Each structure stands twice: as C-alpha cells, then as structure tokens.
mmCIF file of C-alpha atoms in Angstrom:
data_model
loop_
_atom_site.group_PDB
_atom_site.id
_atom_site.type_symbol
_atom_site.label_atom_id
_atom_site.label_comp_id
_atom_site.label_asym_id
_atom_site.label_seq_id
_atom_site.Cartn_x
_atom_site.Cartn_y
_atom_site.Cartn_z
ATOM 1 C CA LEU A 1 0.611 40.333 85.963
ATOM 2 C CA LEU A 2 0.672 36.802 87.311
ATOM 3 C CA LEU A 3 2.207 37.547 90.556
ATOM 4 C CA LEU A 4 -0.509 39.998 91.284
ATOM 5 C CA PRO A 5 -3.213 36.866 93.125
ATOM 6 C CA VAL A 6 0.223 35.982 95.193
ATOM 7 C CA LEU A 7 0.602 39.601 96.070
ATOM 8 C CA TRP A 8 -2.941 39.790 97.642
ATOM 9 C CA LEU A 9 -2.660 36.640 99.240
ATOM 10 C CA ALA A 10 0.432 38.096 100.622
ATOM 11 C CA LEU A 11 -0.890 41.301 101.623
ATOM 12 C CA ARG A 12 -4.082 39.546 103.024
ATOM 13 C CA LYS A 13 -2.159 37.357 105.347
ATOM 14 C CA LEU A 14 -0.070 39.931 107.114
ATOM 15 C CA GLU A 15 -3.150 42.423 107.015
ATOM 16 C CA ARG A 16 -2.001 45.061 106.000
ATOM 17 C CA ARG A 17 -2.315 47.402 102.110
ATOM 18 C CA LEU A 18 0.533 48.018 99.660
ATOM 19 C CA GLN A 19 1.993 51.632 100.618
ATOM 20 C CA ARG A 20 3.572 54.180 98.748
ATOM 21 C CA ALA A 21 6.430 53.619 100.340
ATOM 22 C CA ASP A 22 7.072 49.494 99.078
ATOM 23 C CA LEU A 23 6.404 50.984 95.048
ATOM 24 C CA VAL A 24 9.033 53.794 95.666
ATOM 25 C CA ALA A 25 11.338 50.852 97.424
ATOM 26 C CA ALA A 26 10.978 49.089 94.455
ATOM 27 C CA LEU A 27 11.144 51.636 92.053
ATOM 28 C CA PRO A 28 15.110 51.957 91.480
ATOM 29 C CA GLY A 29 15.493 47.853 91.405
ATOM 30 C CA GLY A 30 12.440 47.707 88.859
ATOM 31 C CA ILE A 31 14.425 50.184 86.648
ATOM 32 C CA LEU A 32 17.472 48.641 87.022
ATOM 33 C CA LEU A 33 15.997 45.166 85.991
ATOM 34 C CA GLY A 34 13.897 46.126 83.251
ATOM 35 C CA LEU A 35 17.104 48.040 81.894
ATOM 36 C CA HIS A 36 19.192 45.039 82.056
ATOM 37 C CA LEU A 37 16.727 42.570 80.171
ATOM 38 C CA GLY A 38 16.458 45.465 77.447
ATOM 39 C CA MET A 39 20.178 45.423 77.165
ATOM 40 C CA TRP A 40 21.012 41.987 77.082
ATOM 41 C CA ASN A 41 18.141 41.581 74.300
ATOM 42 C CA LEU A 42 19.743 44.302 72.194
ATOM 43 C CA GLY A 43 23.216 42.924 72.984
ATOM 44 C CA VAL A 44 21.931 39.429 72.123
ATOM 45 C CA SER A 45 20.916 40.619 68.804
ATOM 46 C CA GLN A 46 24.108 41.872 67.649
ATOM 47 C CA THR A 47 26.850 38.768 69.062
ATOM 48 C CA SER A 48 26.239 35.602 69.136
ATOM 49 C CA VAL A 49 24.062 33.940 71.619
ATOM 50 C CA ALA A 50 27.306 32.111 73.663
ATOM 51 C CA SER A 51 29.292 35.457 73.960
ATOM 52 C CA ALA A 52 25.982 37.450 75.168
ATOM 53 C CA SER A 53 24.886 34.358 77.395
ATOM 54 C CA LEU A 54 28.733 34.224 79.021
ATOM 55 C CA ILE A 55 28.632 37.670 79.645
ATOM 56 C CA VAL A 56 25.863 38.275 81.457
ATOM 57 C CA ASN A 57 25.773 35.558 83.766
ATOM 58 C CA LEU A 58 29.013 36.959 84.870
ATOM 59 C CA ASN A 59 27.517 39.326 87.550
ATOM 60 C CA PRO A 60 28.913 36.818 90.351
ATOM 61 C CA VAL A 61 32.299 37.950 89.145
ATOM 62 C CA ALA A 62 30.991 41.521 89.288
ATOM 63 C CA MET A 63 29.011 41.762 91.890
ATOM 64 C CA PRO A 64 32.149 41.752 95.041
ATOM 65 C CA LEU A 65 33.195 44.886 92.980
ATOM 66 C CA VAL A 66 30.334 46.590 92.587
ATOM 67 C CA MET A 67 30.143 45.999 96.727
ATOM 68 C CA PHE A 68 33.266 47.059 97.538
ATOM 69 C CA ILE A 69 33.071 50.293 96.010
ATOM 70 C CA ALA A 70 29.523 50.418 96.499
ATOM 71 C CA ILE A 71 29.609 49.749 100.600
ATOM 72 C CA ARG A 72 33.494 48.697 100.706
ATOM 73 C CA GLU A 73 32.338 45.325 101.461
ATOM 74 C CA ARG A 74 35.862 43.549 101.669
ATOM 75 C CA LEU A 75 36.912 41.370 99.200
ATOM 76 C CA THR A 76 38.223 37.960 99.886
ATOM 77 C CA ARG A 77 41.478 36.585 98.058
ATOM 78 C CA GLY A 78 39.255 33.915 96.158
ATOM 79 C CA GLU A 79 36.706 36.816 94.833
ATOM 80 C CA ILE A 80 39.406 38.348 93.612
ATOM 81 C CA VAL A 81 41.435 35.831 92.030
ATOM 82 C CA GLY A 82 38.123 33.943 90.609
ATOM 83 C CA SER A 83 37.112 37.161 89.188
ATOM 84 C CA LEU A 84 40.519 37.686 87.232
ATOM 85 C CA ILE A 85 40.329 34.188 85.828
ATOM 86 C CA ALA A 86 36.930 34.733 84.608
ATOM 87 C CA VAL A 87 37.761 38.056 82.837
ATOM 88 C CA ALA A 88 40.974 36.509 81.433
ATOM 89 C CA GLY A 89 38.595 33.695 79.850
ATOM 90 C CA VAL A 90 35.498 36.208 78.631
ATOM 91 C CA MET A 91 38.674 38.120 76.853
ATOM 92 C CA VAL A 92 40.042 34.943 75.439
ATOM 93 C CA LEU A 93 36.595 33.789 74.515
ATOM 94 C CA THR A 94 35.214 37.232 73.193
ATOM 95 C CA LEU A 95 38.524 37.964 71.504
ATOM 96 C CA GLY A 96 39.397 34.906 69.574
ATOM 97 C CA HIS A 97 35.824 33.724 67.932
ATOM 98 C CA GLY A 98 35.751 36.591 65.438
ATOM 99 C CA GLU A 99 33.437 36.186 62.432
ATOM 100 C CA ALA A 100 33.409 32.141 62.490
ATOM 101 C CA ASN A 101 29.668 31.629 62.561
ATOM 102 C CA VAL A 102 28.580 33.785 60.160
ATOM 103 C CA ALA A 103 28.298 30.814 57.892
ATOM 104 C CA ASP A 104 25.817 29.106 59.925
ATOM 105 C CA GLY A 105 23.432 31.892 59.595
ATOM 106 C CA SER A 106 23.774 32.969 63.113
ATOM 107 C CA VAL A 107 24.237 36.482 63.978
ATOM 108 C CA PRO A 108 28.181 37.513 63.479
ATOM 109 C CA TRP A 109 30.105 38.583 66.733
ATOM 110 C CA SER A 110 30.251 42.014 67.524
ATOM 111 C CA LEU A 111 32.279 43.889 70.020
ATOM 112 C CA ARG A 112 29.358 46.563 70.322
ATOM 113 C CA GLY A 113 27.153 43.534 70.743
ATOM 114 C CA ASP A 114 30.115 42.199 74.048
ATOM 115 C CA LEU A 115 30.079 45.507 75.094
ATOM 116 C CA ILE A 116 26.352 46.187 75.093
ATOM 117 C CA CYS A 117 25.398 42.766 77.063
ATOM 118 C CA ILE A 118 28.772 43.897 79.676
ATOM 119 C CA LEU A 119 26.427 46.394 80.256
ATOM 120 C CA ALA A 120 23.502 44.362 80.842
ATOM 121 C CA MET A 121 25.913 42.226 83.443
ATOM 122 C CA PHE A 122 26.540 45.653 84.929
ATOM 123 C CA LEU A 123 22.812 46.701 85.380
ATOM 124 C CA ALA A 124 22.018 43.175 86.663
ATOM 125 C CA VAL A 125 24.251 43.386 89.390
ATOM 126 C CA LEU A 126 23.478 46.980 90.138
ATOM 127 C CA TYR A 127 19.778 45.791 90.388
ATOM 128 C CA LEU A 128 20.491 42.711 92.790
ATOM 129 C CA ALA A 129 23.062 44.928 95.097
ATOM 130 C CA VAL A 130 19.592 48.111 94.973
ATOM 131 C CA GLY A 131 17.351 44.980 96.502
ATOM 132 C CA LYS A 132 20.175 43.958 99.007
ATOM 133 C CA PHE A 133 18.903 46.856 100.451
ATOM 134 C CA ARG A 134 15.587 48.014 99.300
ATOM 135 C CA ALA A 135 14.172 45.073 100.115
ATOM 136 C CA ARG A 136 14.852 44.927 104.011
ATOM 137 C CA GLY A 137 12.692 44.716 106.090
ATOM 138 C CA ARG A 138 9.784 43.679 103.536
ATOM 139 C CA PRO A 139 8.071 40.739 102.971
ATOM 140 C CA ILE A 140 9.332 39.313 99.351
ATOM 141 C CA PHE A 141 6.199 39.508 97.499
ATOM 142 C CA VAL A 142 5.953 42.754 98.751
ATOM 143 C CA TYR A 143 9.115 43.851 97.016
ATOM 144 C CA LEU A 144 9.149 42.100 94.061
ATOM 145 C CA VAL A 145 5.867 41.845 92.200
ATOM 146 C CA PRO A 146 6.055 45.895 92.398
ATOM 147 C CA LEU A 147 9.454 45.523 90.999
ATOM 148 C CA TYR A 148 8.814 43.395 88.279
ATOM 149 C CA LEU A 149 5.707 45.114 87.231
ATOM 150 C CA ILE A 150 7.363 48.315 87.417
ATOM 151 C CA ALA A 151 10.740 46.229 84.768
ATOM 152 C CA ALA A 152 7.798 45.067 82.444
ATOM 153 C CA ALA A 153 6.659 48.833 82.030
ATOM 154 C CA THR A 154 10.910 49.720 81.534
ATOM 155 C CA CYS A 155 10.914 46.867 79.166
ATOM 156 C CA GLY A 156 7.561 48.479 76.884
ATOM 157 C CA VAL A 157 8.994 51.830 77.060
ATOM 158 C CA LEU A 158 12.264 50.563 75.934
ATOM 159 C CA SER A 159 10.589 48.593 73.155
ATOM 160 C CA LEU A 160 8.840 51.055 72.148
ATOM 161 C CA VAL A 161 12.229 53.515 71.934
ATOM 162 C CA GLU A 162 14.179 50.816 69.743
ATOM 163 C CA ILE A 163 10.879 50.322 67.515
ATOM 164 C CA GLY A 164 11.113 54.420 66.903
ATOM 165 C CA ALA A 165 7.759 54.079 68.326
ATOM 166 C CA THR A 166 5.768 57.802 68.426
ATOM 167 C CA ARG A 167 2.705 58.892 70.421
ATOM 168 C CA GLU A 168 1.205 59.106 67.094
ATOM 169 C CA ALA A 169 2.488 55.715 65.810
ATOM 170 C CA VAL A 170 1.097 53.525 68.597
ATOM 171 C CA ALA A 171 -1.808 55.210 68.664
ATOM 172 C CA ASP A 172 -1.955 54.371 64.614
ATOM 173 C CA VAL A 173 -1.901 50.611 65.726
ATOM 174 C CA ASN A 174 -4.717 47.925 65.517
ATOM 175 C CA TRP A 175 -3.580 46.095 68.411
ATOM 176 C CA ILE A 176 -6.319 43.216 68.142
ATOM 177 C CA GLU A 177 -4.510 42.331 64.450
ATOM 178 C CA LEU A 178 -1.567 41.661 65.869
ATOM 179 C CA TRP A 179 -2.770 38.981 68.363
ATOM 180 C CA PRO A 180 -1.606 35.949 67.479
ATOM 181 C CA GLY A 181 -3.717 34.106 64.591
ATOM 182 C CA GLY A 182 -5.205 37.340 63.599
ATOM 183 C CA TRP A 183 -7.967 37.315 66.389
ATOM 184 C CA SER A 184 -10.966 39.508 66.385
ATOM 185 C CA ILE A 185 -13.803 39.979 68.227
ATOM 186 C CA ASP A 186 -16.105 38.566 65.138
ATOM 187 C CA ASN A 187 -14.918 35.092 65.164
ATOM 188 C CA ASN A 188 -14.444 34.807 68.727
ATOM 189 C CA VAL A 189 -11.225 32.961 68.679
#
C-alpha cells in the first residue's frame, strides 16, 4: 500500500494508466511470491530459524536448474559445481543437527519444516523466473506494485486458511479490538 503513491507518480510521469494487461502480467508472480512468503513462515515455525534461513536463501543454487528446465538455458560448469557443493552443505547441516536446540526453548528441528522451506525456496525461484519474462517491457513500478498487492492478498488468504477461518468466523471478529493497545473509537488513541 505504501508503494501506491510511487505507482501513481510513475504512471503520471509515463502519461499512462494501469492497464488490465499490467495486472494480468503481475498475477502469476504475485501469487508465487505470496505462496513463497506463506510457506516460509509455515516452515520456519516448524524448524530452526537457522535451517529455514539457510534453505530459503539457496535460490541462487536452484535458479540455474529451474531456468534450464523452463527454457533450456545452458548451465555453466561453475553453476553445476557450486550447486552440488551448496546442496551437500545443506544436507550436512539439515541431517546433522537433529533435536539439539530443544533445551534452549527454540523450535526443534523437523524434516517437515525443512521440506516446507525447500518448497518456499522453489516458489521464490519460480517467482523470480516468472518475473524475468512477465515484467519485460513494463516500467518496474507498473509491474511490482500490483505484484506486491497480489502477494499480500495471497498471504491474507493463506493466513485465513492456516487459522481455519470460515466466512462466518471472520465476520464475527471485532477487528477494532485486535488493534494494538485496544484502540477504539471511544478513546481516540
């Protein structure tokens, strides 16, 4: 939402309006980014923060593979060797730490959490790969601002699904009481 004024200024400077084609171009990337963020949050809640951060930041390792599969972009020897070393390191770290951090109150390691983070990493790679083609020919803010709004909406839907919210349950929430500090119209805080 904070980028909407930037989008407005960019459109004004370009003397154009946001077009339906701009929204359609941003839709797949926005959904993928929203799914990535939602899956990473789910994964980090089920494994150690160190594992989750390491795994999700391996997208430079996965990107060459995805681009090879998607458009047959040639892999260099350095990309192959670097990817194999990185994957081996992740396997050592993932399989080697077991339940060691449970005593300090952190979330215990979980293969399930690590696998969810791997899915989140691939969703981020797909988001970046899709953006490489869908953003082509569009000014950056005309592509990114709608994409981020779509990602935010996707995260909102995922959050509602995660908490098991139904339409009735969401309608019954007093949203004003959820505001930090118990804000209400009466105390004008």
